[in-house]
């Protein structure tokens, strides 16, 4: 199972810098960077809510699920 974070794409689409977004949602630039790069194990719903509010999107626009590849049956 792989959860992919599409935050970089959303920032480009909205012409918004990471620094500006971090300020708007009251999150450190370091923590936002960790979210963007997928180096997190968990995210608070309040953070996800703030991201969606500021980016005008839904959680599914930020997070994507890519299933593991099934091994071929022999």
mmCIF file of C-alpha atoms in Angstrom:
data_model
loop_
_atom_site.group_PDB
_atom_site.id
_atom_site.type_symbol
_atom_site.label_atom_id
_atom_site.label_comp_id
_atom_site.label_asym_id
_atom_site.label_seq_id
_atom_site.Cartn_x
_atom_site.Cartn_y
_atom_site.Cartn_z
ATOM 1 C CA UNK A 1 0.000 0.000 0.000
ATOM 2 C CA UNK A 2 1.332 3.391 -0.907
ATOM 3 C CA UNK A 3 -0.177 6.718 -0.004
ATOM 4 C CA UNK A 4 1.042 9.459 -2.330
ATOM 5 C CA UNK A 5 0.915 13.118 -1.333
ATOM 6 C CA UNK A 6 0.159 15.515 -4.205
ATOM 7 C CA UNK A 7 0.786 18.745 -2.328
ATOM 8 C CA UNK A 8 3.501 19.990 -4.704
ATOM 9 C CA UNK A 9 1.138 19.781 -7.673
ATOM 10 C CA UNK A 10 -1.587 21.667 -5.812
ATOM 11 C CA UNK A 11 0.838 24.429 -4.818
ATOM 12 C CA UNK A 12 1.944 24.871 -8.437
ATOM 13 C CA UNK A 13 -1.657 24.864 -9.678
ATOM 14 C CA UNK A 14 -2.571 27.583 -7.173
ATOM 15 C CA UNK A 15 0.669 29.556 -7.647
ATOM 16 C CA UNK A 16 1.328 29.391 -3.917
ATOM 17 C CA UNK A 17 4.673 28.959 -2.174
ATOM 18 C CA UNK A 18 5.262 26.478 0.612
ATOM 19 C CA UNK A 19 6.286 29.338 2.888
ATOM 20 C CA UNK A 20 3.042 31.206 2.274
ATOM 21 C CA UNK A 21 0.931 28.079 2.800
ATOM 22 C CA UNK A 22 2.775 27.237 6.026
ATOM 23 C CA UNK A 23 2.080 30.735 7.341
ATOM 24 C CA UNK A 24 -1.596 30.580 6.350
ATOM 25 C CA UNK A 25 -2.208 27.300 8.172
ATOM 26 C CA UNK A 26 0.079 28.102 11.119
ATOM 27 C CA UNK A 27 2.434 25.192 10.478
ATOM 28 C CA UNK A 28 6.218 25.261 10.508
ATOM 29 C CA UNK A 29 7.934 25.198 7.126
ATOM 30 C CA UNK A 30 9.806 22.093 8.263
ATOM 31 C CA UNK A 31 6.597 20.213 9.051
ATOM 32 C CA UNK A 32 4.999 21.255 5.760
ATOM 33 C CA UNK A 33 8.120 20.064 3.939
ATOM 34 C CA UNK A 34 7.860 16.687 5.694
ATOM 35 C CA UNK A 35 4.238 16.392 4.582
ATOM 36 C CA UNK A 36 5.103 17.362 0.977
ATOM 37 C CA UNK A 37 7.865 14.763 0.755
ATOM 38 C CA UNK A 38 5.833 12.015 2.414
ATOM 39 C CA UNK A 39 8.229 11.692 5.344
ATOM 40 C CA UNK A 40 5.367 11.543 7.834
ATOM 41 C CA UNK A 41 3.695 8.629 9.547
ATOM 42 C CA UNK A 42 0.519 10.503 10.493
ATOM 43 C CA UNK A 43 -1.272 13.779 9.949
ATOM 44 C CA UNK A 44 -3.812 15.439 12.206
ATOM 45 C CA UNK A 45 -7.256 15.963 10.755
ATOM 46 C CA UNK A 46 -6.969 19.607 11.774
ATOM 47 C CA UNK A 47 -3.875 19.939 9.541
ATOM 48 C CA UNK A 48 -5.609 18.174 6.657
ATOM 49 C CA UNK A 49 -8.639 20.421 7.168
ATOM 50 C CA UNK A 50 -6.453 23.557 7.101
ATOM 51 C CA UNK A 51 -4.692 22.380 3.924
ATOM 52 C CA UNK A 52 -8.031 21.719 2.205
ATOM 53 C CA UNK A 53 -9.421 25.065 3.349
ATOM 54 C CA UNK A 54 -6.462 27.081 2.057
ATOM 55 C CA UNK A 55 -6.039 25.127 -1.177
ATOM 56 C CA UNK A 56 -9.767 24.927 -1.924
ATOM 57 C CA UNK A 57 -9.668 21.177 -2.381
ATOM 58 C CA UNK A 58 -10.785 17.862 -0.905
ATOM 59 C CA UNK A 59 -8.579 15.380 1.004
ATOM 60 C CA UNK A 60 -8.567 13.125 -2.071
ATOM 61 C CA UNK A 61 -6.896 15.909 -4.030
ATOM 62 C CA UNK A 62 -4.012 15.898 -1.551
ATOM 63 C CA UNK A 63 -3.806 12.175 -0.782
ATOM 64 C CA UNK A 64 -3.863 9.350 -3.310
ATOM 65 C CA UNK A 65 -3.775 5.601 -2.800
ATOM 66 C CA UNK A 66 -1.759 3.334 -5.073
ATOM 67 C CA UNK A 67 -2.236 -0.366 -4.319
ATOM 68 C CA UNK A 68 0.709 -2.719 -4.113
ATOM 69 C CA UNK A 69 1.319 -4.774 -7.189
ATOM 70 C CA UNK A 70 0.105 -8.321 -6.790
ATOM 71 C CA UNK A 71 2.666 -11.008 -7.540
ATOM 72 C CA UNK A 72 1.765 -12.948 -10.686
ATOM 73 C CA UNK A 73 0.315 -16.413 -10.074
ATOM 74 C CA UNK A 74 2.383 -19.197 -11.579
#
